[in-house]
C-alpha atoms as a PDB file:
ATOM      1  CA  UNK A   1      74.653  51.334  68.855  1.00  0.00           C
ATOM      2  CA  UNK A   2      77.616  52.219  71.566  1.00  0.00           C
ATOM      3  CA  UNK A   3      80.316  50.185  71.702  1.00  0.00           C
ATOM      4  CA  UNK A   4      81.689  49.344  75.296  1.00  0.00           C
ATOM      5  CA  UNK A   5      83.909  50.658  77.213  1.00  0.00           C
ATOM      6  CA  UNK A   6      85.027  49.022  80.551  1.00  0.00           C
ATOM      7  CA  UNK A   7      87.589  51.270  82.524  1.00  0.00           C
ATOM      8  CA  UNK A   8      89.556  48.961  85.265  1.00  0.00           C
ATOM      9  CA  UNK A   9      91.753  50.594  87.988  1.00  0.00           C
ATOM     10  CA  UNK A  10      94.684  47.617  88.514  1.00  0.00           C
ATOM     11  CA  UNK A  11      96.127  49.807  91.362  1.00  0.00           C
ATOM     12  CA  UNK A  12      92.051  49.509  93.280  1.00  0.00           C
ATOM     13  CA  UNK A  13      91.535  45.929  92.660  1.00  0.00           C
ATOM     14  CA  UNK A  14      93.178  42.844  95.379  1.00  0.00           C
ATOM     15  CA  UNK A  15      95.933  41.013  93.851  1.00  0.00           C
ATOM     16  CA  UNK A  16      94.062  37.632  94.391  1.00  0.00           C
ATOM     17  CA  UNK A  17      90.831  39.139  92.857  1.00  0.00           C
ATOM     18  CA  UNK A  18      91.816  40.955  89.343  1.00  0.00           C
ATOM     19  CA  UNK A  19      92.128  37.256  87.550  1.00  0.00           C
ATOM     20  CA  UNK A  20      88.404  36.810  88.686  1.00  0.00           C
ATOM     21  CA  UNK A  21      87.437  40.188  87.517  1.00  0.00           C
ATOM     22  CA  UNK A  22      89.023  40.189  84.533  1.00  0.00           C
ATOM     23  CA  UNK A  23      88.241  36.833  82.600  1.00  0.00           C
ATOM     24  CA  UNK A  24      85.572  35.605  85.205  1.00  0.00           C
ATOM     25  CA  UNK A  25      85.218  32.030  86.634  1.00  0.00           C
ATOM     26  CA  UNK A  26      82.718  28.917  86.742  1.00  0.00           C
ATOM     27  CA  UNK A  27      80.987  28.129  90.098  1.00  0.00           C
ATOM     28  CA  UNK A  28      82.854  26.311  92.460  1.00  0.00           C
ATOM     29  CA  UNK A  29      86.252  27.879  91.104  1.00  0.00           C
ATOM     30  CA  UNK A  30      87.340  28.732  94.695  1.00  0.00           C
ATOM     31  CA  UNK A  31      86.172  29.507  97.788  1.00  0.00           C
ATOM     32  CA  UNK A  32      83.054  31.855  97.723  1.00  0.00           C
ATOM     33  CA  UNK A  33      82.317  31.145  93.576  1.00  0.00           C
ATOM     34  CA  UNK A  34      79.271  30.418  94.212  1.00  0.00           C
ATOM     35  CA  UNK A  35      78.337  30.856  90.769  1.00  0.00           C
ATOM     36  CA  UNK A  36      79.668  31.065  87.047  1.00  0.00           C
ATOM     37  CA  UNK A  37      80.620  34.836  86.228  1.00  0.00           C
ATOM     38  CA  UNK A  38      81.536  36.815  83.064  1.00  0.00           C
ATOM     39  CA  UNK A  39      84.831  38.787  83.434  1.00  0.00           C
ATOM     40  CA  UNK A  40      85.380  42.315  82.519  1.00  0.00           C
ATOM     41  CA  UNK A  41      87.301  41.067  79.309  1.00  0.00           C
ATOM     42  CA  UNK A  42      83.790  39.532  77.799  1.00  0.00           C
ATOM     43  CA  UNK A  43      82.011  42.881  78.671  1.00  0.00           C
ATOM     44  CA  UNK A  44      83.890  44.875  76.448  1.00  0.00           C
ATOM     45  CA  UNK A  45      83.883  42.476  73.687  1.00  0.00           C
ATOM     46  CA  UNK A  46      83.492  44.817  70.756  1.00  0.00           C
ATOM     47  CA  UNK A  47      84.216  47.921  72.180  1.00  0.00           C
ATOM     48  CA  UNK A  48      87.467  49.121  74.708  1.00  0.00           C
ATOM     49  CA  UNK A  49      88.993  47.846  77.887  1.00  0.00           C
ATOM     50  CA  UNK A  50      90.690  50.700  79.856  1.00  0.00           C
ATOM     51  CA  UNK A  51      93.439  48.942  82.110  1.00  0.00           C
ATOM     52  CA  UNK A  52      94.284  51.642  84.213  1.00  0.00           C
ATOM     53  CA  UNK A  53      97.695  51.277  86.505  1.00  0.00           C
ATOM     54  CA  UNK A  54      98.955  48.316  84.353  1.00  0.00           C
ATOM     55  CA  UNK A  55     102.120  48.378  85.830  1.00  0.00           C
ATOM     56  CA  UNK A  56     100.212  47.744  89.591  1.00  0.00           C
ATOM     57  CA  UNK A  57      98.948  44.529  87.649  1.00  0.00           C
ATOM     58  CA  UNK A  58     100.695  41.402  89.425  1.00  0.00           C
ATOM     59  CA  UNK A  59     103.083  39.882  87.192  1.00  0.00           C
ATOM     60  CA  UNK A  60     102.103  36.633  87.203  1.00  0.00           C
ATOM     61  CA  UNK A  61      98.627  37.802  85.409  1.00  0.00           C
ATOM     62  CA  UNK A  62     100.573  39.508  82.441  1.00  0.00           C
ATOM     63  CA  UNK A  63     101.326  36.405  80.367  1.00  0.00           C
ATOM     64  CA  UNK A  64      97.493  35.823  80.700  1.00  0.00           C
ATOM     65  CA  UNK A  65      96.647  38.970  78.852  1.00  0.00           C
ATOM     66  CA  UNK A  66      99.335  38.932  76.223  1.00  0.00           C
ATOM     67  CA  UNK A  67      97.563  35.690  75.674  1.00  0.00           C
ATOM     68  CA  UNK A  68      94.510  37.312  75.688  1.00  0.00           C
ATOM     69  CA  UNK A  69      95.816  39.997  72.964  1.00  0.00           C
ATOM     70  CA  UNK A  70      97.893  37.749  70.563  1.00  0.00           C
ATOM     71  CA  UNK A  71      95.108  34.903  70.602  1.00  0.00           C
ATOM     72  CA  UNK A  72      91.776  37.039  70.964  1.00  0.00           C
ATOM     73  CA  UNK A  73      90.998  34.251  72.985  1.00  0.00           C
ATOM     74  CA  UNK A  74      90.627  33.236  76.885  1.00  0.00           C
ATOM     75  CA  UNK A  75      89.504  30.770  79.651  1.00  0.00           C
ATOM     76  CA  UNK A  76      88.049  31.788  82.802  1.00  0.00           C
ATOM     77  CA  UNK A  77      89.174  30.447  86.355  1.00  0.00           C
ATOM     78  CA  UNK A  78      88.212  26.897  86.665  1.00  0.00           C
ATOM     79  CA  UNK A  79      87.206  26.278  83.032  1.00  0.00           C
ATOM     80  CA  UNK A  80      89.072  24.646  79.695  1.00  0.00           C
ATOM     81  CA  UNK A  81      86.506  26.131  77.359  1.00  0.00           C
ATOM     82  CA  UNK A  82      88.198  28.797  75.327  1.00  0.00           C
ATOM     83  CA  UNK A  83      86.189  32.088  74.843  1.00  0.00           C
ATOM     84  CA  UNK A  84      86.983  34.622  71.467  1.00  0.00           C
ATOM     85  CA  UNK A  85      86.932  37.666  72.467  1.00  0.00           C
ATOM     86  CA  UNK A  86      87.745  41.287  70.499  1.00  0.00           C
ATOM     87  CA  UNK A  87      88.491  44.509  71.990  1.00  0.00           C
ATOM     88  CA  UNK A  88      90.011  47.482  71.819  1.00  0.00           C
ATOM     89  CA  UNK A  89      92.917  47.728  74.652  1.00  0.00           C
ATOM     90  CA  UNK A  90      93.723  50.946  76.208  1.00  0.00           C
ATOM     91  CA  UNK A  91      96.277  51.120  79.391  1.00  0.00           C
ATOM     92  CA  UNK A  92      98.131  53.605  80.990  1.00  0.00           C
ATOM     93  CA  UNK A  93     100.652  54.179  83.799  1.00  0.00           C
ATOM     94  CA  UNK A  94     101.615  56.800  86.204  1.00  0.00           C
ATOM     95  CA  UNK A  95     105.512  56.037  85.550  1.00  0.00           C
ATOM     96  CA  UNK A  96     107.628  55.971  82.739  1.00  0.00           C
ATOM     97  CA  UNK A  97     107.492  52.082  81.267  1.00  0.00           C
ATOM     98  CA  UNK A  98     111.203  51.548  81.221  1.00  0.00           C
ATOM     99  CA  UNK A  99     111.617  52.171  85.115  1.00  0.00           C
ATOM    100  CA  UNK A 100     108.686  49.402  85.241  1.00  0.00           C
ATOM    101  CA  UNK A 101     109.651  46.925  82.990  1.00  0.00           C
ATOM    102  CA  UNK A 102     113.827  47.307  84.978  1.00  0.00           C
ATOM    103  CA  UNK A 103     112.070  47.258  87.988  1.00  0.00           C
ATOM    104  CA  UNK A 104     110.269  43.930  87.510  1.00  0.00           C
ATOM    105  CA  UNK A 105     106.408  45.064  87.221  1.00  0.00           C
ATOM    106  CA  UNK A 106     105.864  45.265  83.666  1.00  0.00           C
ATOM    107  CA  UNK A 107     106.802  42.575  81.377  1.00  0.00           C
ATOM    108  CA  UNK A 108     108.791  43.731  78.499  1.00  0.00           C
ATOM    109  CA  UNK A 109     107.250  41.094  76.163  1.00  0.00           C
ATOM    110  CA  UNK A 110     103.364  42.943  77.364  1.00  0.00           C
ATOM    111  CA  UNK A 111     105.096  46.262  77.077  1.00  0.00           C
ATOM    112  CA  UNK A 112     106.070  45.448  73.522  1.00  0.00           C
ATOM    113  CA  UNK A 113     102.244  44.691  72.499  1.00  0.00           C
ATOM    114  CA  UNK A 114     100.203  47.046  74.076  1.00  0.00           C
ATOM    115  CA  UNK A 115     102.656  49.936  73.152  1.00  0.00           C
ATOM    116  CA  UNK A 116     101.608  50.171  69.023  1.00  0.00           C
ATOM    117  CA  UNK A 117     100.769  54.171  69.726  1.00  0.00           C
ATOM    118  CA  UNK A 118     102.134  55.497  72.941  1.00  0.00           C
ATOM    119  CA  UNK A 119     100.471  58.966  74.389  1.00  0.00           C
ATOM    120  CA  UNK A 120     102.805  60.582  76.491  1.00  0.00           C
ATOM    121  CA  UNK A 121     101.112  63.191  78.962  1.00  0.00           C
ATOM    122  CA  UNK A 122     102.886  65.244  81.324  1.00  0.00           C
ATOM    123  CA  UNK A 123     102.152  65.681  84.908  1.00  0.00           C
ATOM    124  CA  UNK A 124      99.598  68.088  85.828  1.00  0.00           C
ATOM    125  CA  UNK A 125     101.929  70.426  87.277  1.00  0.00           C
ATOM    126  CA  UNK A 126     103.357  71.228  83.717  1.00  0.00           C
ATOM    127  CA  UNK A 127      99.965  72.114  82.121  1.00  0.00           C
ATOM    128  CA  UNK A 128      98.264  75.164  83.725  1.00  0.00           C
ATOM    129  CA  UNK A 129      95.987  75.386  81.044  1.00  0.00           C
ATOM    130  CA  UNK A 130      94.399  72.090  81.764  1.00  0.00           C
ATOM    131  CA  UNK A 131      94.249  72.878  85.658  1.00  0.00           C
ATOM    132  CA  UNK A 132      92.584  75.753  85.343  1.00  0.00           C
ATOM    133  CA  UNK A 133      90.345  74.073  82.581  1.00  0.00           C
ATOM    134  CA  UNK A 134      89.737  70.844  85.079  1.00  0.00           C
ATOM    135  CA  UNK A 135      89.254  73.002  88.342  1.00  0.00           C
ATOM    136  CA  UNK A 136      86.296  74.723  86.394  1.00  0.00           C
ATOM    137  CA  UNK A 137      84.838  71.344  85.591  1.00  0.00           C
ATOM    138  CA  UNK A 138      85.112  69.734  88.961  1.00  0.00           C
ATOM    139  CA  UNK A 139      83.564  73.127  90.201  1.00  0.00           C
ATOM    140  CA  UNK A 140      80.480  73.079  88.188  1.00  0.00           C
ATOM    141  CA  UNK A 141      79.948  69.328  88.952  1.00  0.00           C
ATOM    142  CA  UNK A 142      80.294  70.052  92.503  1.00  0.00           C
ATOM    143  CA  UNK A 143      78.741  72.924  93.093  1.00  0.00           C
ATOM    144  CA  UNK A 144      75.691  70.770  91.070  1.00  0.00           C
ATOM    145  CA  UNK A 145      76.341  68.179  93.545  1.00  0.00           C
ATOM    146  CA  UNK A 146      76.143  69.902  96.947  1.00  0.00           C
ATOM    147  CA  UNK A 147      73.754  72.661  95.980  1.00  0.00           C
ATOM    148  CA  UNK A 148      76.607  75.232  96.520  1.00  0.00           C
ATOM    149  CA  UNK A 149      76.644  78.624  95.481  1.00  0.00           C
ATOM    150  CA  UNK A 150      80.273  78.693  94.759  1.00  0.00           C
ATOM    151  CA  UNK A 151      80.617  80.288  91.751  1.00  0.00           C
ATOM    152  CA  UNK A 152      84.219  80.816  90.738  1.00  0.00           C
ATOM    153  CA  UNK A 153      88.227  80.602  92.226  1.00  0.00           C
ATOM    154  CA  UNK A 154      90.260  83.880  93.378  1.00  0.00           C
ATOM    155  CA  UNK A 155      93.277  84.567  91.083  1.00  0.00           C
ATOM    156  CA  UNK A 156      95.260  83.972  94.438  1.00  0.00           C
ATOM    157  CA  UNK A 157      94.071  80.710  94.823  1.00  0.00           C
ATOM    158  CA  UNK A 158      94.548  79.594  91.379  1.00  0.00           C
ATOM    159  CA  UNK A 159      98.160  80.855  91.888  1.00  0.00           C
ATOM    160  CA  UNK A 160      98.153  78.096  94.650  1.00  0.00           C
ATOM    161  CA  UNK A 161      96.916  75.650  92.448  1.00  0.00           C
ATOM    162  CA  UNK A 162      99.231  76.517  89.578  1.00  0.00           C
ATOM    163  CA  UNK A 163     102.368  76.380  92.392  1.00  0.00           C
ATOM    164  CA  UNK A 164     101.204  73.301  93.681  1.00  0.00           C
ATOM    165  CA  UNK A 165     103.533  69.482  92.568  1.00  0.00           C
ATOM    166  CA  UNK A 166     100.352  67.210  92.096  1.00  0.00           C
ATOM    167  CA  UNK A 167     101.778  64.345  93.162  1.00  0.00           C
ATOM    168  CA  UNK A 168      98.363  62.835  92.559  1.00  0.00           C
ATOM    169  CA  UNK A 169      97.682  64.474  89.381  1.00  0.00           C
ATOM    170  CA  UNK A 170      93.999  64.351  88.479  1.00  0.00           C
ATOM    171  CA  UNK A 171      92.562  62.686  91.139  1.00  0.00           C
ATOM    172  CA  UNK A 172      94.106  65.140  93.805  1.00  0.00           C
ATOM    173  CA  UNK A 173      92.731  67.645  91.958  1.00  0.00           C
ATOM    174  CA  UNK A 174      89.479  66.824  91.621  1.00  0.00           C
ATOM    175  CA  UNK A 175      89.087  66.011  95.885  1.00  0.00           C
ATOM    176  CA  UNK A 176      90.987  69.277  96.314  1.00  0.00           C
ATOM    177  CA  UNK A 177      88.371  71.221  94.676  1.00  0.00           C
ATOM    178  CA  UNK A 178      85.361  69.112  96.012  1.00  0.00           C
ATOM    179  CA  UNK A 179      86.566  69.636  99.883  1.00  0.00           C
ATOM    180  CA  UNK A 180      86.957  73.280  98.643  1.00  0.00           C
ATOM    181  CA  UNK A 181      83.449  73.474  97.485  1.00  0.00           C
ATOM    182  CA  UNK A 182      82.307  72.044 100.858  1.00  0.00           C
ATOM    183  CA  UNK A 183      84.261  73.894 102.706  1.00  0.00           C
ATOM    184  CA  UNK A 184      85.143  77.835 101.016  1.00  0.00           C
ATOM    185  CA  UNK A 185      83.156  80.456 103.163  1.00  0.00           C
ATOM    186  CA  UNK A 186      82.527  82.382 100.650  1.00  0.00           C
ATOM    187  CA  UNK A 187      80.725  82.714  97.238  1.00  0.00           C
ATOM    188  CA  UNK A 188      84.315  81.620  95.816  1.00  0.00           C
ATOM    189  CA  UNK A 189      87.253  79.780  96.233  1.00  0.00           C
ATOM    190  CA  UNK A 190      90.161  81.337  97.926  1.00  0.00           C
ATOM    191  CA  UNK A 191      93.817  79.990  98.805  1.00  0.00           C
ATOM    192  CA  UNK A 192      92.407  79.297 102.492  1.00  0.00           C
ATOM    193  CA  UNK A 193      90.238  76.934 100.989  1.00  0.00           C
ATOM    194  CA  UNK A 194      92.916  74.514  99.386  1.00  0.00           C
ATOM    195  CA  UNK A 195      94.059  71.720 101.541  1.00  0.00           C
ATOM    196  CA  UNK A 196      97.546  70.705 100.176  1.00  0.00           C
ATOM    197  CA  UNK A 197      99.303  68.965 103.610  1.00  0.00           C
ATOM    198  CA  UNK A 198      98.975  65.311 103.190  1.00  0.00           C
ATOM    199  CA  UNK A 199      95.489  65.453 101.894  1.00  0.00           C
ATOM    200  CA  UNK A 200      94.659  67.156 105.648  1.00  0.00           C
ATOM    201  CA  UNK A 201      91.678  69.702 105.818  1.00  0.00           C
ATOM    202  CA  UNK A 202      92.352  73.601 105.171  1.00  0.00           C
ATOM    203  CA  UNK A 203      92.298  76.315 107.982  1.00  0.00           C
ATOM    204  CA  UNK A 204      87.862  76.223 107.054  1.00  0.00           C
ATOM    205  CA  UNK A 205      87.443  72.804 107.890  1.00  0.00           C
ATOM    206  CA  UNK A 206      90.430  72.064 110.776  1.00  0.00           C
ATOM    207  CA  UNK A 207      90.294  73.120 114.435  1.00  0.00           C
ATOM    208  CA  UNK A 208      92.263  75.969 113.819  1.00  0.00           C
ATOM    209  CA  UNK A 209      91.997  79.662 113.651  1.00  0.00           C
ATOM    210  CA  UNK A 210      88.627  81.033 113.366  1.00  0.00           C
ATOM    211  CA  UNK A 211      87.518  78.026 115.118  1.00  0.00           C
ATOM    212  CA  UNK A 212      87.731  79.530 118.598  1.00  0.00           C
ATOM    213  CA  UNK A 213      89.085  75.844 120.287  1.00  0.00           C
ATOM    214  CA  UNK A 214      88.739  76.752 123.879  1.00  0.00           C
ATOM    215  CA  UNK A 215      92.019  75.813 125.763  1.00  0.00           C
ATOM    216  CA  UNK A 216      92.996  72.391 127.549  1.00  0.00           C
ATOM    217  CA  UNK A 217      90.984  70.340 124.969  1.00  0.00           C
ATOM    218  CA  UNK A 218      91.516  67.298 125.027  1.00  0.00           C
ATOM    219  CA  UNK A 219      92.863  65.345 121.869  1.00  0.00           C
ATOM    220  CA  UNK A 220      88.680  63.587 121.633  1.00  0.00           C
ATOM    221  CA  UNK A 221      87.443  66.658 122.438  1.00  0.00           C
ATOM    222  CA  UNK A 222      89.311  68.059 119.877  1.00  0.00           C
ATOM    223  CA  UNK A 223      88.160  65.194 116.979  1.00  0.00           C
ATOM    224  CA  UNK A 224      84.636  65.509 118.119  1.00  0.00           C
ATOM    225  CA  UNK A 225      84.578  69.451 117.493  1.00  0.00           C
ATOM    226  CA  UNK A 226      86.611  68.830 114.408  1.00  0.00           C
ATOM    227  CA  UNK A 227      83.525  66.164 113.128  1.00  0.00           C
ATOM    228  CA  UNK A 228      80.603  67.766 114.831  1.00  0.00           C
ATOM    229  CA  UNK A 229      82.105  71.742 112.412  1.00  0.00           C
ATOM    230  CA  UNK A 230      82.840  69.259 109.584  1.00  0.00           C
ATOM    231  CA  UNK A 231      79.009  67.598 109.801  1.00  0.00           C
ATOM    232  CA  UNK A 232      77.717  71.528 109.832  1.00  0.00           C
ATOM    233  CA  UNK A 233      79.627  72.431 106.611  1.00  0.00           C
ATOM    234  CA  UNK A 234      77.996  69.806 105.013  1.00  0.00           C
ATOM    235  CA  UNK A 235      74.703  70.068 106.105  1.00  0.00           C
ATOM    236  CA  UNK A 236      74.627  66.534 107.740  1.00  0.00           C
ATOM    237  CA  UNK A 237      75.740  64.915 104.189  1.00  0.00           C
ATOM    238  CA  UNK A 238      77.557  62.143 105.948  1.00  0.00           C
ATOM    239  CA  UNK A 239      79.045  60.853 102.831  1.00  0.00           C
ATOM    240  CA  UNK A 240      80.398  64.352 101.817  1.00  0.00           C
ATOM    241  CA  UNK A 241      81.671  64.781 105.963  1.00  0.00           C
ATOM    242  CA  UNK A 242      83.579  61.683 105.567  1.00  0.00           C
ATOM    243  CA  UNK A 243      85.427  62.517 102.524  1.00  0.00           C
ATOM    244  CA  UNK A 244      86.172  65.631 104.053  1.00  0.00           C
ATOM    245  CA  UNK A 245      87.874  63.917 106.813  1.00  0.00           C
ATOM    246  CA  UNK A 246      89.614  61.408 104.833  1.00  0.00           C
ATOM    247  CA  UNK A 247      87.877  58.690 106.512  1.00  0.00           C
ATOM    248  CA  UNK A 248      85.436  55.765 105.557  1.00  0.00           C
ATOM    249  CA  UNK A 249      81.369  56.562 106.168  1.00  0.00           C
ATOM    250  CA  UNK A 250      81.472  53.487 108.318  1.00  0.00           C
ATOM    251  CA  UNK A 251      84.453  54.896 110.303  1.00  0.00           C
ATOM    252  CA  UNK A 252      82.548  58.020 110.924  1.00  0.00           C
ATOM    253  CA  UNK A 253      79.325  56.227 111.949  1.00  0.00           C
ATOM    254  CA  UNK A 254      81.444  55.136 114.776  1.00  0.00           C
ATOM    255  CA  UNK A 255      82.553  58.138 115.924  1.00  0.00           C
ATOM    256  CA  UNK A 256      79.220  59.588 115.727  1.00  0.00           C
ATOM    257  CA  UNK A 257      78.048  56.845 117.940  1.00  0.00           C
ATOM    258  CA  UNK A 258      81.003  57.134 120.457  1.00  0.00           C
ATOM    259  CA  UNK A 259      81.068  60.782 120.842  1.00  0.00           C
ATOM    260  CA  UNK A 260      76.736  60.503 120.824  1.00  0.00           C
ATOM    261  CA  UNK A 261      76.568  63.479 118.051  1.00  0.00           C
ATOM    262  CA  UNK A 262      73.316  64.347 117.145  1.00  0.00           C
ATOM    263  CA  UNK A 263      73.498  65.326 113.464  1.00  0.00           C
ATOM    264  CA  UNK A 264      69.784  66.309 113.282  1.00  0.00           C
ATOM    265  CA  UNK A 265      70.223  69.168 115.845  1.00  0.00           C
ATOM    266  CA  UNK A 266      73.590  70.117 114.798  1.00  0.00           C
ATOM    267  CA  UNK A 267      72.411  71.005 111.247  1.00  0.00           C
ATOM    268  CA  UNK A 268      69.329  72.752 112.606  1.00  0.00           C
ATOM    269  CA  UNK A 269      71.227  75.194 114.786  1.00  0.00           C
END
């Protein structure tokens, strides 16, 4: 049978919620537990817990886990009853341990325990290879996903993506080359088609050239043309428009109500 394996992003979760998530709590814990619930720890009893971001995890929790670890044991919020528990722990950081542990948000002592085999990888920038490789996966999955027929990246605009930092690494990656999907005009990528300013949209998806903005817009005027070209590219996929934009789908409800946008007719023109 599979084993499990829970994946936890300590960077994504609230500070006063990761405790709850991770070893759970009885009903009547704290405000709102209205109900006893297993933690993440319990689920991958067995198999492997992923804590991705460690170093984001507050530093008050750590003793917790190196409990956890040392005494394959655990108590959730509100309850004396110990739990055993056996997993495999995996956990990885964006920056090197020793600037976390001297800057106060890794524990040496947790450092020390979780560290048996350490996997150094270097940033995405360094490995061409594997960006070429990754921008070919996150192609086919997106072009599966939006029913593009975006078949393949320019040379030139892999020569951007090879020349570009990656501050974000994987991640940026992958939402570069799902805007790019969403947005390229053509049956392939090309360096137009690669947003790298602060995550902002490419020339194909802005209200730039090619765009035609007529003059004295003003600055609504110009977000409602911006959403109204961005809802087009995406055939009315409001999920897809808002990720475009960098925005929540509940932040561009509300502009589609303000500005009175009428999706339907916009995709059918």
């Amino acid at each position: 049978s599979k084993k499990a394996f829970i994946k936890v992003n300590c960077a994504a979760l609230p500070k006063e919620l990761i405790e709850s998530e991770l070893f759970g709590h009885t009903k009547g814990a704290f405000t709102g537990a209205h109900a006893d619930k297993e933690g993440l720890v319990q689920h991958a009893a067995g198999g492997s817990l992923m804590l991705d971001e460690i170093a984001e995890m507050p530093v008050e929790l750590q003793p917790k886990l190196l409990r956890v670890l040392q005494e394959r044991s655990y108590r959730k919020i509100g309850s004396e009853k110990t739990y055993a528990v056996d997993f495999r722990l995996i956990s990885s950081t964006n920056r090197p341990p020793a600037d976390a542990i001297r800057d106060g948000l890794l524990r040496d002592d947790l450092f020390y325990r979780i560290s048996t085999i350490t996997i150094h990888v270097p940033p995405l920038r360094d490995r061409n290879e594997d960006i070429q490789l990754l921008t070919e996966h996150f192609l086919h999955m997106y072009a599966q996903k939006y029913e593009s027929t975006i078949g393949g990246v320019s040379q030139a605009a892999y020569q951007r993506l090879f020349g570009h930092l990656w501050p974000g690494n994987v991640r940026e990656l992958q939402n570069v080359i799902e805007r790019a999907v969403l947005l390229a005009k053509g049956n392939r990528i090309e360096p137009v088609d690669l947003p790298f300013d602060n995550g902002s949209l490419p020339e194909s998806a802005s209200a730039g050239p090619g765009w035609d903005v007529p003059p004295n817009m003003t600055l609504e005027d110009i977000e409602r043309l911006v959403i109204e070209r961005t809802l087009q590219r995406t055939g009315g996929n409001k999920q897809a428009a808002a990720n475009l934009l960098g925005i929540y789908r509940p932040r561009l409800y509300s502009k589609i109500r303000k500005y009175n946008i009428d999706v339907t007719s916009l995709v059918s023109a």
